[in-house]
mmCIF file of C-alpha atoms in Angstrom:
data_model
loop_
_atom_site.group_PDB
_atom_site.id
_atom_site.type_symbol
_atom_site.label_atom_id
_atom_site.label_comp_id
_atom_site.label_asym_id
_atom_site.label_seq_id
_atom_site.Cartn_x
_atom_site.Cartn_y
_atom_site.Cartn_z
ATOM 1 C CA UNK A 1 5.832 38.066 9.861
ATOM 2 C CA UNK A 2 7.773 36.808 6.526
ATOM 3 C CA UNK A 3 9.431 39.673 6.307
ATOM 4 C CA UNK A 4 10.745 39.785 9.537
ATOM 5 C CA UNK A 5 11.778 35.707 9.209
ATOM 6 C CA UNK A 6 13.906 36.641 6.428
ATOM 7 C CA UNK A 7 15.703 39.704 7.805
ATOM 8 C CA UNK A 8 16.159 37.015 11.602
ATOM 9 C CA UNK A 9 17.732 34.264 8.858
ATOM 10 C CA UNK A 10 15.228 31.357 10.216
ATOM 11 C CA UNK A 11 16.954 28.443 10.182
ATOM 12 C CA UNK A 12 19.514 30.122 8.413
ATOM 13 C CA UNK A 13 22.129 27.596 8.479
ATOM 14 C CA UNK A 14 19.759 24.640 7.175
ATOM 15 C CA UNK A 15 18.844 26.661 3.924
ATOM 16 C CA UNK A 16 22.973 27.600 3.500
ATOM 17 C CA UNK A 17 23.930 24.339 3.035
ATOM 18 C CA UNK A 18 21.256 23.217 1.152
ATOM 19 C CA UNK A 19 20.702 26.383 -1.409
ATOM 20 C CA UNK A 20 24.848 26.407 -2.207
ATOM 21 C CA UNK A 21 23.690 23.443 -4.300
ATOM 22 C CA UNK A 22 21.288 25.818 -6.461
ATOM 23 C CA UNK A 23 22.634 26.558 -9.826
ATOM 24 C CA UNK A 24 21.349 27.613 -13.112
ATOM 25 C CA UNK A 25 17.687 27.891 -13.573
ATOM 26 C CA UNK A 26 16.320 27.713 -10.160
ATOM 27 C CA UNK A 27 12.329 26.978 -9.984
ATOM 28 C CA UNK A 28 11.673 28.200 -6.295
ATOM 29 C CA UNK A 29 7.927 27.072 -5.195
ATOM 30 C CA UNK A 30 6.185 28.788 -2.237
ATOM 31 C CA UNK A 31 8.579 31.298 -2.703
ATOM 32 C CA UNK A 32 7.135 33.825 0.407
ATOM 33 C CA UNK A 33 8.389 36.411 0.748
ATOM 34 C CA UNK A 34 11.501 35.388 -0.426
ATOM 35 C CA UNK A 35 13.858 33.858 3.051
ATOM 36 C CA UNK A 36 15.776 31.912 0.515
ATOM 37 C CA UNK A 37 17.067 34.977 -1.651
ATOM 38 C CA UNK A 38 20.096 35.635 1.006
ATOM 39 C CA UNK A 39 21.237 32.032 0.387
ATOM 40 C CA UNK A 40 21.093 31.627 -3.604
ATOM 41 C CA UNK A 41 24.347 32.113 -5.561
ATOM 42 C CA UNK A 42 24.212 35.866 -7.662
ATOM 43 C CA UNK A 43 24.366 33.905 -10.988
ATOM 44 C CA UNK A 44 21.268 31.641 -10.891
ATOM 45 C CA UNK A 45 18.026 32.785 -12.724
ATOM 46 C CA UNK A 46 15.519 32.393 -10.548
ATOM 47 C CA UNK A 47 11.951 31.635 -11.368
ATOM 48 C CA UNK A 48 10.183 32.313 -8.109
ATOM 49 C CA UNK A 49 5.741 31.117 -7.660
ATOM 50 C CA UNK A 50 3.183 31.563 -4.758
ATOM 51 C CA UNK A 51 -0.693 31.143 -4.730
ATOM 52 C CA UNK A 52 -0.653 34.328 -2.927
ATOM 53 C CA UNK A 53 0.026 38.103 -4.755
ATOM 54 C CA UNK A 54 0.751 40.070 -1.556
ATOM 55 C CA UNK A 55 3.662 37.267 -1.409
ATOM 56 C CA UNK A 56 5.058 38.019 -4.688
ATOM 57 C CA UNK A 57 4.821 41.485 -3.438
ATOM 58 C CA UNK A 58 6.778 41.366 -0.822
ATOM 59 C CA UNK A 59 9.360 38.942 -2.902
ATOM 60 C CA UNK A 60 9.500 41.348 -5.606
ATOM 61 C CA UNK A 61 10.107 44.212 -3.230
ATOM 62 C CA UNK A 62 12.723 42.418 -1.330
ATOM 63 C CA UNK A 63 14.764 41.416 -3.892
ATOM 64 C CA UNK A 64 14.774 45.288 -5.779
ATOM 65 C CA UNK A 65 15.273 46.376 -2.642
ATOM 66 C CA UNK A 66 18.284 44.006 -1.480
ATOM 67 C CA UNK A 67 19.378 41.122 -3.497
ATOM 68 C CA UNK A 68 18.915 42.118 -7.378
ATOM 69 C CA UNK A 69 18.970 38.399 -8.098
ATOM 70 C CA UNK A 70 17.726 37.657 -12.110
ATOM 71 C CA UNK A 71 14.180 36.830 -11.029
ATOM 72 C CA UNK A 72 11.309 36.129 -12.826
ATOM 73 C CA UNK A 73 7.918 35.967 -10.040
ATOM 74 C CA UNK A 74 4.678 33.738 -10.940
ATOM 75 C CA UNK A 75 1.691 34.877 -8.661
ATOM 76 C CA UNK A 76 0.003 31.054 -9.542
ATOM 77 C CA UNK A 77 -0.945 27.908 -7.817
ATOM 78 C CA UNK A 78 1.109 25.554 -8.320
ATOM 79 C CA UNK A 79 -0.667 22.370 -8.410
ATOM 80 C CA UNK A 80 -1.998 23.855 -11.281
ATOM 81 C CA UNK A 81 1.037 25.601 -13.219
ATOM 82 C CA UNK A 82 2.561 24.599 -16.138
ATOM 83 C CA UNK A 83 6.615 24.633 -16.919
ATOM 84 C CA UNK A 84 8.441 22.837 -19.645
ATOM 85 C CA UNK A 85 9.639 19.454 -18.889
ATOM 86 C CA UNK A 86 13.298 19.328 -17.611
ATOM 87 C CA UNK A 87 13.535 23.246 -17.935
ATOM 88 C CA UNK A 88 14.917 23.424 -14.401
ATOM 89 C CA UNK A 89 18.837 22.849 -13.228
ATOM 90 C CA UNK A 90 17.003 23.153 -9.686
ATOM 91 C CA UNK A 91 13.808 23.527 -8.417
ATOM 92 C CA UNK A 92 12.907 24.258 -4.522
ATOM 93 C CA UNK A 93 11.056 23.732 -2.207
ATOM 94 C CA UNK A 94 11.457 25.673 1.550
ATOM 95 C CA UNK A 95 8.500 25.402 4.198
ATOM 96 C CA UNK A 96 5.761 24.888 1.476
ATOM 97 C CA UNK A 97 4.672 20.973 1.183
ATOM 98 C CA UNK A 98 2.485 21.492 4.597
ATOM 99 C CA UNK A 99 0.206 24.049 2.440
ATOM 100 C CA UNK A 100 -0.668 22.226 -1.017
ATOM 101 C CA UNK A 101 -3.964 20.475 -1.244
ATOM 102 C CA UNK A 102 -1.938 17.468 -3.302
ATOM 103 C CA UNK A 103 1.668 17.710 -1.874
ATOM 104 C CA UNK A 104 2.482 14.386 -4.144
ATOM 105 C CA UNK A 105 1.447 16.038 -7.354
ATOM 106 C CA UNK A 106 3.901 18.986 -6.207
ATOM 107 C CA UNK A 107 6.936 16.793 -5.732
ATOM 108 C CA UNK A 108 5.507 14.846 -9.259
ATOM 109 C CA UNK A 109 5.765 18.313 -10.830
ATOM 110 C CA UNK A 110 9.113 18.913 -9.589
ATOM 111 C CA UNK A 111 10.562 15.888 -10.679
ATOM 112 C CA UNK A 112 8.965 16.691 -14.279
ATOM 113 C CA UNK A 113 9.868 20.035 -14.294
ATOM 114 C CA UNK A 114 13.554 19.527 -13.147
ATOM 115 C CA UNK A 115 16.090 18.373 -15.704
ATOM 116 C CA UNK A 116 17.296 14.739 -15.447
ATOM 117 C CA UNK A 117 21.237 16.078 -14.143
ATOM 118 C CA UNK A 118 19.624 18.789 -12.010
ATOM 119 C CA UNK A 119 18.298 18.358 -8.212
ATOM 120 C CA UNK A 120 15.436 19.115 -6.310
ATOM 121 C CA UNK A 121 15.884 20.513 -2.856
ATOM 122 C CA UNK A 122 13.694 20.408 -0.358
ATOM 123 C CA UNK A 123 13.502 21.653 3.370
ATOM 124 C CA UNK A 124 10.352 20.758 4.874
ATOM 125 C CA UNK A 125 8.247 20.401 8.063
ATOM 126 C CA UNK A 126 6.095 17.640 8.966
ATOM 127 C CA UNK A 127 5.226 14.596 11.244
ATOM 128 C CA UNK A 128 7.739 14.512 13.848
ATOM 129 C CA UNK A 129 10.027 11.111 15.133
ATOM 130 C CA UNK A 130 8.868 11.683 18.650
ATOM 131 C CA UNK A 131 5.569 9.734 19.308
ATOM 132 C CA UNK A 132 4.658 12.710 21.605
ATOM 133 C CA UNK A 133 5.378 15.376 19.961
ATOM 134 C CA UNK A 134 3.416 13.571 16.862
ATOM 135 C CA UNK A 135 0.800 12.663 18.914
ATOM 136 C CA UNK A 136 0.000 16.607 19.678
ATOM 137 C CA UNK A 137 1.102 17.595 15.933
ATOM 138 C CA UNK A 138 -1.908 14.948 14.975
ATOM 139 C CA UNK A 139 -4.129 15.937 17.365
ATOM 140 C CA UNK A 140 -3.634 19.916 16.820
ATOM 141 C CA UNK A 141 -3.272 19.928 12.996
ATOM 142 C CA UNK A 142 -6.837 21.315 12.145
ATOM 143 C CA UNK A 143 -6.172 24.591 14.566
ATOM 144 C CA UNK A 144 -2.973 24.621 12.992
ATOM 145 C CA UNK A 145 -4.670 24.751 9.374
ATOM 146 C CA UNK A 146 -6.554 27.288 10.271
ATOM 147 C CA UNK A 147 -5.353 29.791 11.595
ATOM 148 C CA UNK A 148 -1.659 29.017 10.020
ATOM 149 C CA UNK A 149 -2.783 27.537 6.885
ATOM 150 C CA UNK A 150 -0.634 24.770 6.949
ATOM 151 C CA UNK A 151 -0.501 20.729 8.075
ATOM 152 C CA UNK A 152 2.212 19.979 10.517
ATOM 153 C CA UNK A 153 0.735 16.303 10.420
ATOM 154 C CA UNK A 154 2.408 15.331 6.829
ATOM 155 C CA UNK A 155 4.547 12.652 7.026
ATOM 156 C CA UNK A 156 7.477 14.889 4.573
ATOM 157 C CA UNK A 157 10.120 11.936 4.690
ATOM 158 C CA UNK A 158 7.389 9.204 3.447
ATOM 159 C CA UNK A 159 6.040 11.558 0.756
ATOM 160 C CA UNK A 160 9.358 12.115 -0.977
ATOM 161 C CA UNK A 161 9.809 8.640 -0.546
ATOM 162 C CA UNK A 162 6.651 7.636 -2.622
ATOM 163 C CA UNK A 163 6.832 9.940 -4.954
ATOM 164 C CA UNK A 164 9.037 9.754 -8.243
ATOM 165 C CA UNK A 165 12.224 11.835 -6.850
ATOM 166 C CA UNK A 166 15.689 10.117 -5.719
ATOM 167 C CA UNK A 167 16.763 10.806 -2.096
ATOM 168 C CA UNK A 168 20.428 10.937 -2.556
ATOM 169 C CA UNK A 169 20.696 12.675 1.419
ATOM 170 C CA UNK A 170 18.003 13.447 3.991
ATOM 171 C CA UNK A 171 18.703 15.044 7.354
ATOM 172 C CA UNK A 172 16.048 15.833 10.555
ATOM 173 C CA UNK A 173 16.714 18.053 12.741
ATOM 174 C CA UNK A 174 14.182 19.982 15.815
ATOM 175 C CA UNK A 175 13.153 16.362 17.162
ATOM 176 C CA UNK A 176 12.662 15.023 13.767
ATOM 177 C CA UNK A 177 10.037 17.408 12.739
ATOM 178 C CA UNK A 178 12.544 19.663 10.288
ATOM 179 C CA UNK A 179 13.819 17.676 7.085
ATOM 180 C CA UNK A 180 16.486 18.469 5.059
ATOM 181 C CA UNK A 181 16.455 16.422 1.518
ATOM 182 C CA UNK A 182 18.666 16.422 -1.901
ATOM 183 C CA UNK A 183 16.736 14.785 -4.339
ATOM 184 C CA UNK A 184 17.418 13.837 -8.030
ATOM 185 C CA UNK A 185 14.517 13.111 -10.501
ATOM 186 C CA UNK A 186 13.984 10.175 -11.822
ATOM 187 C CA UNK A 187 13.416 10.826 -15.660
#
């Protein structure tokens, strides 16, 4: 299924504009099977985690097979990883806040782990603006855990808000439920 997401380009155009602001040392978390590699620049180094080892698999394989982008791949959790503090020019974050057990310690990582000048970017499903569509998102979400292994009940925009990282531009898009975010961390 990953595989075949990143050869269709899902939502292709969202992670365009916001990966042509990667640069340098890229930190990518919940990398999958790597749908953002078409989209990063040839020049970053890219440090790419996931919990999961058949995912770095698949990563790994993609990129030798396609991209040959300078990556380094973490099979880790990473609520629990460690990285030096302001190590990162940019650290991302595509599709993975709906899996973490602690998606506010993530987003505290990432601020800690990005350098003061660098950005975080984040695109991100969640809660929806649509009290209906919400309403069934709610009421659905532990099906949806299961057997997808993620929340589609977070409330993305509010958790980035709370937590230590700058919004400097946020976007929604598919009735609110998609979000879009440039962040800066606050060091």
């Amino acid at each position: 299924m990953y595989d075949r997401r990143r050869s269709k380009r899902d939502l292709g155009d969202l992670r365009e504009r916001l990966l042509s602001g990667a640069r340098g040392r890229v930190l990518e978390l919940g990398v999958g099977a790597g749908a953002n590699f078409p989209y990063y620049r040839s020049d970053v180094e890219l440090t790419a985690v996931d919990f999961s080892p058949a995912m770095i698999e698949k990563a790994t394989a993609a990129n030798d097979r396609r991209y040959g982008l300078n990556a380094f791949f973490i099979a880790g959790d990473v609520e629990e990883l460690a990285f030096p503090e302001h190590f990162y020019d940019t650290v991302v974050s595509t599709l993975s806040l709906c899996a973490y057990r602690n998606p506010a310690k993530v987003l505290s990582h990432a601020n800690r782990w990005c350098k003061p000048e660098g950005r975080v970017l984040l695109l991100e499903h969640g809660l929806s603006s649509s009290k209906a569509i919400a309403f069934f998102q709610k009421t659905l979400d532990p099906a949806a855990y299961r057997f997808l292994g993620c929340h589609h009940n977070r409330d993305i925009f509010g958790l980035v808000q709370a937590s230590p990282l700058r919004i400097e531009k946020a976007e929604r898009h598919m009735a609110g439920m998609v979000h879009v975010l440039w962040c800066r961390p606050s060091c």
